mmCIF file of C-alpha atoms in Angstrom:
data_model
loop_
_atom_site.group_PDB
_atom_site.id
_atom_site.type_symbol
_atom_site.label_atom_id
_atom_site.label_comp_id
_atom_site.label_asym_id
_atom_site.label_seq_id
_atom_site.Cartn_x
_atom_site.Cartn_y
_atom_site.Cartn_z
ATOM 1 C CA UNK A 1 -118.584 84.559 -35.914
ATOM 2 C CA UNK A 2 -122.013 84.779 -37.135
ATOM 3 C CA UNK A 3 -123.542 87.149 -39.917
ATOM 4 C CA UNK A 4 -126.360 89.332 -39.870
ATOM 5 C CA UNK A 5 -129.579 87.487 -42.346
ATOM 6 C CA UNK A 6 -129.273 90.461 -44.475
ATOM 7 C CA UNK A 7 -126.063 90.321 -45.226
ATOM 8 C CA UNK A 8 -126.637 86.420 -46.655
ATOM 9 C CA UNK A 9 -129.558 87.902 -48.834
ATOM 10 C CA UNK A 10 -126.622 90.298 -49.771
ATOM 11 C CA UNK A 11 -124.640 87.987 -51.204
ATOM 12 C CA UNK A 12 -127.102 86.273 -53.289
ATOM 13 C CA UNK A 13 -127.800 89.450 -54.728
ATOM 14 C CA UNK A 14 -124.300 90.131 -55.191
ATOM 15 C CA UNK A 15 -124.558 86.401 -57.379
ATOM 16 C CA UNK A 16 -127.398 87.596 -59.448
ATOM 17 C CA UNK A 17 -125.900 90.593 -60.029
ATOM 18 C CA UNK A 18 -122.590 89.167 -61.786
ATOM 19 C CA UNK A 19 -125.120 86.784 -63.777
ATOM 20 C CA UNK A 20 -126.730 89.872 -64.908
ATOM 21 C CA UNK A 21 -123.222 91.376 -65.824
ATOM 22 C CA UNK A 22 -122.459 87.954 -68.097
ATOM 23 C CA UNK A 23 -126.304 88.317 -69.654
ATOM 24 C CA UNK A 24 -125.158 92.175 -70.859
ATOM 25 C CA UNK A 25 -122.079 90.965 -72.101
ATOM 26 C CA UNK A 26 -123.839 88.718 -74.264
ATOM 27 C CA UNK A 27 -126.769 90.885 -75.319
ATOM 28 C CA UNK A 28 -123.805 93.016 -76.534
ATOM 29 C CA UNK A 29 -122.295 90.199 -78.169
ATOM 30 C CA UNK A 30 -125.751 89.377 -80.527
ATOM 31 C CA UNK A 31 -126.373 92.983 -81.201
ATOM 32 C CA UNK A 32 -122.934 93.077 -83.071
ATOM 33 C CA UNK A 33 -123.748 90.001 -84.771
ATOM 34 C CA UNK A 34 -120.504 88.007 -83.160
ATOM 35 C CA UNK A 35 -123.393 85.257 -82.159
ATOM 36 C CA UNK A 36 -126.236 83.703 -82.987
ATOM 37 C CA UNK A 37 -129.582 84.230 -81.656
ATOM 38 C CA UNK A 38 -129.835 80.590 -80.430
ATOM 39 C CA UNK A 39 -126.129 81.092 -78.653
ATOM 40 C CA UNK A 40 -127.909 84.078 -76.613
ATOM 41 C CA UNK A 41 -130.605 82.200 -75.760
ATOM 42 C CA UNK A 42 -128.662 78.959 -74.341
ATOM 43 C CA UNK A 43 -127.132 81.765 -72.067
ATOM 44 C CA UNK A 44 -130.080 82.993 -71.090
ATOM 45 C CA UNK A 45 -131.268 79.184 -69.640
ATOM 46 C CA UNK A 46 -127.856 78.468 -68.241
ATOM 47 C CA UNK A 47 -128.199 81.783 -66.356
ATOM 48 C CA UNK A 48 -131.918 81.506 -65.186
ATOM 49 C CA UNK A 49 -130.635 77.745 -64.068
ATOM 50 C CA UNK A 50 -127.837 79.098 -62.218
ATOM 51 C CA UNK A 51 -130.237 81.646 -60.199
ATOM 52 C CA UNK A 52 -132.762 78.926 -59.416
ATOM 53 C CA UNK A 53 -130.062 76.565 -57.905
ATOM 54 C CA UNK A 54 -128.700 79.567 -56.247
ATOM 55 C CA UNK A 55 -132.115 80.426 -54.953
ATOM 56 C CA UNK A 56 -132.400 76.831 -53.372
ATOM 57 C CA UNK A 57 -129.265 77.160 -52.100
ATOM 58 C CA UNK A 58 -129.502 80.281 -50.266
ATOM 59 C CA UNK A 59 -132.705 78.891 -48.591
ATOM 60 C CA UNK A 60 -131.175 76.207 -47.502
ATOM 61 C CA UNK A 61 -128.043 78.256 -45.757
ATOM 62 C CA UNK A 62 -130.452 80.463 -44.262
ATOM 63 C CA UNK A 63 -132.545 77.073 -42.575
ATOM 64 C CA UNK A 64 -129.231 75.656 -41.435
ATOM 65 C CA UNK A 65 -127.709 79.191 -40.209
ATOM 66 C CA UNK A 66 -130.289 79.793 -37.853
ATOM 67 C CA UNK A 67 -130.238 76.781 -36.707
ATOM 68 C CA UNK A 68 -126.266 76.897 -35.565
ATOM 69 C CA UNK A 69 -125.933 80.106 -34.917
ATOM 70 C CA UNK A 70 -123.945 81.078 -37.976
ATOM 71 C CA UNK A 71 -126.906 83.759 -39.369
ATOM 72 C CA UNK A 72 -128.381 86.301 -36.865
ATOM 73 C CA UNK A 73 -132.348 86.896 -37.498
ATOM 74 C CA UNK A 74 -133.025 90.342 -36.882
ATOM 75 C CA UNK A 75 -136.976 89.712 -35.919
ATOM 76 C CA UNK A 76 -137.092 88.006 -32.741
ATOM 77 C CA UNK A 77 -140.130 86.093 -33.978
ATOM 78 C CA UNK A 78 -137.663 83.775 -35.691
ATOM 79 C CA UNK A 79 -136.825 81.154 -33.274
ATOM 80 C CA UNK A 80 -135.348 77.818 -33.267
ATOM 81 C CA UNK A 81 -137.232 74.654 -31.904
ATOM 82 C CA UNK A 82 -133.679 73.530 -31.148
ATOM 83 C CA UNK A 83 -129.718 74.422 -31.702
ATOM 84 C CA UNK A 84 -127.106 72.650 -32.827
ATOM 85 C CA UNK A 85 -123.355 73.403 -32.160
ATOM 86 C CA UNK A 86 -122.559 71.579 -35.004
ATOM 87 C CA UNK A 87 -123.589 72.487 -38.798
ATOM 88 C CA UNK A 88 -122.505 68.665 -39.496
ATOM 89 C CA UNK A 89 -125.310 67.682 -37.105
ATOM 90 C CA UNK A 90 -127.912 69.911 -37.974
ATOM 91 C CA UNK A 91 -127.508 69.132 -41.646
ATOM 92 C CA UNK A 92 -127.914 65.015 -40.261
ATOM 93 C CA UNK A 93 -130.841 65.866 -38.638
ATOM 94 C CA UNK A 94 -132.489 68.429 -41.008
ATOM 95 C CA UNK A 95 -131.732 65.801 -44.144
ATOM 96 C CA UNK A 96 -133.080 63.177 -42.277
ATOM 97 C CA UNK A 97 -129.195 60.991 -43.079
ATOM 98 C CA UNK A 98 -129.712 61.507 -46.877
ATOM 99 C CA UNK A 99 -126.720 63.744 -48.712
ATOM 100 C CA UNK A 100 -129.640 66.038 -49.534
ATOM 101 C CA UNK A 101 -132.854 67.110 -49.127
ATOM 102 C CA UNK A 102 -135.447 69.248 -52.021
ATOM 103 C CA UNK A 103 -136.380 72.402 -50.722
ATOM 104 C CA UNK A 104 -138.360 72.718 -54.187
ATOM 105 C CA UNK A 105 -141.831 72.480 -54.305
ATOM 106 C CA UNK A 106 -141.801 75.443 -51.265
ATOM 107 C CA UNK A 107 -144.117 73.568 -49.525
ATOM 108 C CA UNK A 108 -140.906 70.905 -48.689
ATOM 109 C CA UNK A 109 -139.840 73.878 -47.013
ATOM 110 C CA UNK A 110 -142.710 75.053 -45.461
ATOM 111 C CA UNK A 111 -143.280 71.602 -43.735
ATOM 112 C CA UNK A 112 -139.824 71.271 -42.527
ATOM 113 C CA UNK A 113 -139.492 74.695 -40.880
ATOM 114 C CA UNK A 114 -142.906 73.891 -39.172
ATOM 115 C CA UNK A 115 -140.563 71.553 -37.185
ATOM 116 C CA UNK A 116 -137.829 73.236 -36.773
ATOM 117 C CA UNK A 117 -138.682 76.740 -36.272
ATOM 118 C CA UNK A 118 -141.681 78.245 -33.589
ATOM 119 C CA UNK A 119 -144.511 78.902 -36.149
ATOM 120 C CA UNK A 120 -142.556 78.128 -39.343
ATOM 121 C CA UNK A 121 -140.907 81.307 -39.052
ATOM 122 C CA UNK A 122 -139.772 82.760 -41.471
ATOM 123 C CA UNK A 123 -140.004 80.330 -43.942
ATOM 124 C CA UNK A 124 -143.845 80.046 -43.428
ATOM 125 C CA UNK A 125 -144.340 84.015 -43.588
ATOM 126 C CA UNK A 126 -144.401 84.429 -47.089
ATOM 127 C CA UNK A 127 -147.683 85.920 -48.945
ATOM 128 C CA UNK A 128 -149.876 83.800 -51.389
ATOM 129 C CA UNK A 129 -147.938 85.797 -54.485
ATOM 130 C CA UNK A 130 -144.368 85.078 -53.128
ATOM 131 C CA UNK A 131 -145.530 81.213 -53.179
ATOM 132 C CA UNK A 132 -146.877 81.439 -56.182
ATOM 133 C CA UNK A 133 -144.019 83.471 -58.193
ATOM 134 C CA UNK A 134 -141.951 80.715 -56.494
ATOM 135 C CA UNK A 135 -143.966 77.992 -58.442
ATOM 136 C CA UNK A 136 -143.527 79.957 -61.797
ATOM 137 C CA UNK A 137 -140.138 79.629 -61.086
ATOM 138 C CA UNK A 138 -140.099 76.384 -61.024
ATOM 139 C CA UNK A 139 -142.220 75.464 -64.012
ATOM 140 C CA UNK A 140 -139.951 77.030 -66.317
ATOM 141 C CA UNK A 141 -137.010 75.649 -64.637
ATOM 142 C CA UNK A 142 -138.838 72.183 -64.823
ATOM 143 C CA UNK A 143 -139.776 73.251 -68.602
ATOM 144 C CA UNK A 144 -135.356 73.595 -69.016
ATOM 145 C CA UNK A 145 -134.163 70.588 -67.126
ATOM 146 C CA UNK A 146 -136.728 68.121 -68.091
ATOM 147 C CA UNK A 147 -138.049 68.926 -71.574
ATOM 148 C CA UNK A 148 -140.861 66.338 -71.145
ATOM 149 C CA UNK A 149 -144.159 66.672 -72.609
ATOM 150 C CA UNK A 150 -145.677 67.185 -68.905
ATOM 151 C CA UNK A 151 -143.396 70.254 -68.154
ATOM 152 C CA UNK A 152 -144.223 71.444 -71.400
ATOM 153 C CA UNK A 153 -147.888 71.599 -70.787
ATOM 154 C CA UNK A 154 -147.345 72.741 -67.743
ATOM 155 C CA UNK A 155 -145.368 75.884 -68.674
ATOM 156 C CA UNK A 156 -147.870 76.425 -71.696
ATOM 157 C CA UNK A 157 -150.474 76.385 -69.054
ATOM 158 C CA UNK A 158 -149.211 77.986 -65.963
ATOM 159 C CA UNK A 159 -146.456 80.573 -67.743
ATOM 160 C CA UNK A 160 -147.196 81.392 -71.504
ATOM 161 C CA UNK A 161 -151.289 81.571 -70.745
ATOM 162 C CA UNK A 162 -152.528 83.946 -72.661
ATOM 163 C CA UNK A 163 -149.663 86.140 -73.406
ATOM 164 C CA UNK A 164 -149.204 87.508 -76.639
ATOM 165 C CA UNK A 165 -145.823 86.120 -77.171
ATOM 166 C CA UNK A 166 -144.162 85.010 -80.833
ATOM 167 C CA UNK A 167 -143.771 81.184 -81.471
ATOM 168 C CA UNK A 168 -139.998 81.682 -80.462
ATOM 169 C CA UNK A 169 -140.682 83.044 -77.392
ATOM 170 C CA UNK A 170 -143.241 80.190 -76.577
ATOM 171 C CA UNK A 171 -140.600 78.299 -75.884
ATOM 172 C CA UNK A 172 -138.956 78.617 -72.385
ATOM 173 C CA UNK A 173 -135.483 80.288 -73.766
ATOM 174 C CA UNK A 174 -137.235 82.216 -75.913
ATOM 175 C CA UNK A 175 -139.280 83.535 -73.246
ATOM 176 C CA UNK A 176 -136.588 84.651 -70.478
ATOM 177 C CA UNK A 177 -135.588 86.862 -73.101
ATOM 178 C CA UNK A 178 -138.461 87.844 -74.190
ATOM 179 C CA UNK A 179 -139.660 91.800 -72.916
ATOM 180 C CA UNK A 180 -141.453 91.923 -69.698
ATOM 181 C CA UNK A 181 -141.844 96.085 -70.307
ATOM 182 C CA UNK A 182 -140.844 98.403 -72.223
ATOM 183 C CA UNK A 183 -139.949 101.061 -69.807
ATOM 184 C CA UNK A 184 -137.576 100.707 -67.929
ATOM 185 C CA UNK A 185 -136.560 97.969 -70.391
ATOM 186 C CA UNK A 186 -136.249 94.633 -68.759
ATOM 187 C CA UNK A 187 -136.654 90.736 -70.090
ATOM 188 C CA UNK A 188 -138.734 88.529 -68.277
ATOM 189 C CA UNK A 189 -135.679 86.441 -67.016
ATOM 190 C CA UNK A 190 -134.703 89.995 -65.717
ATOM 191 C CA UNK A 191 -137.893 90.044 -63.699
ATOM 192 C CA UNK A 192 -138.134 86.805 -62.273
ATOM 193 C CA UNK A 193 -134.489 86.858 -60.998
ATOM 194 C CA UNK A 194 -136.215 90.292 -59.481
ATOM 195 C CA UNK A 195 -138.810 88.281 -58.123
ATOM 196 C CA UNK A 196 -136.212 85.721 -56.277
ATOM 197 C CA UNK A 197 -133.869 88.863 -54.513
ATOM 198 C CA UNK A 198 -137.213 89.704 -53.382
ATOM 199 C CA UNK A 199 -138.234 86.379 -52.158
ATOM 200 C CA UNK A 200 -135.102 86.165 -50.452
ATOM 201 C CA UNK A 201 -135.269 89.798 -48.792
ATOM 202 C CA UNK A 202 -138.234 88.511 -47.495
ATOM 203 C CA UNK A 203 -137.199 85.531 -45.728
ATOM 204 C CA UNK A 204 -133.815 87.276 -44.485
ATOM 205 C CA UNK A 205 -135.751 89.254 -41.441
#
């Protein structure tokens, strides 16, 4: 039985949302002094990993559902190149024989739907903004998992900028919880976990 796109960008709200629940718990948790401010931030990078890999994955059920069958577009601009009655065979093909494929840099994707989908679509409709949020999202991820000096300079560059930011939150757990605005209150992880329900809205058509 196959499921409406929506319904898969649903879900991954749904995710977010309980990863927001555990980042209130925790806020909670500091402002009665039961942890340390360090503690709260470690949550806030295991969190903002969590959505990223989520993000990716999502994506990636989304390319292979349309493919099969399993997710129902509801433009009828999206249209496969070619089905597969088998999700073991389309994830052959699509990988290529490898166990996995990066769907990270979005331009992976981008190229791959180009040949699997008529015009890309939808994984090729996104605006200039969307694609570039999406590579803010990875630099700080990139900035968390690697710790090099590269993806360092890179988040200084791309992310911090110019913002006027304390030396704690120059640093990439610092900065998820660091205030985007003031009203309504909201952190910047907050935002850019925002920024990827949106994404995924998007591409859900």
């Amino acid at each position: 039985m196959s499921s409406k796109a929506s319904a898969v960008a649903d879900e991954f709200r749904s995710h977010l949302n309980r990863l927001a629940s555990t980042r209130a718990k925790f806020e909670n948790l500091f402002a009665s002094k039961k942890i340390k401010r360090h503690d709260v931030e470690q949550v806030y990078v295991g969190l903002y990993l969590d959505a990223v890999v989520s993000f990716e994955r999502f994506i990636e059920t989304l390319f292979i559902g349309y493919l099969v069958g399993r997710i129902r577009p509801s433009s009828k601009r999206i249209v496969p190149r070619i089905s597969f009655s088998s999700e073991k065979v389309a994830r052959d093909v699509v990988f290529g024989g490898q166990n996995y494929v990066d769907w990270f840099p979005y331009r992976y994707t981008e190229k791959r739907a180009v040949a699997f989908y008529r015009n890309g679509l939808p994984f090729t409709g996104l605006q200039d903004a969307d694609k570039k949020a999406i590579e803010r999202l990875l630099t700080i991820r990139n900035a968390i998992a690697h710790r090099s000096s590269y993806s360092m300079r890179t988040f200084e560059k791309n992310v911090i900028g110019s913002l006027p930011l304390t030396g704690r939150e120059r640093s990439p757990a610092g900065y998820l919880r660091s205030i985007f605005r003031i009203t309504p209150d909201q952190t910047r992880y907050e935002n850019l976990v925002a920024e990827m329900a949106g994404i995924a809205q998007k591409l859900a058509v």
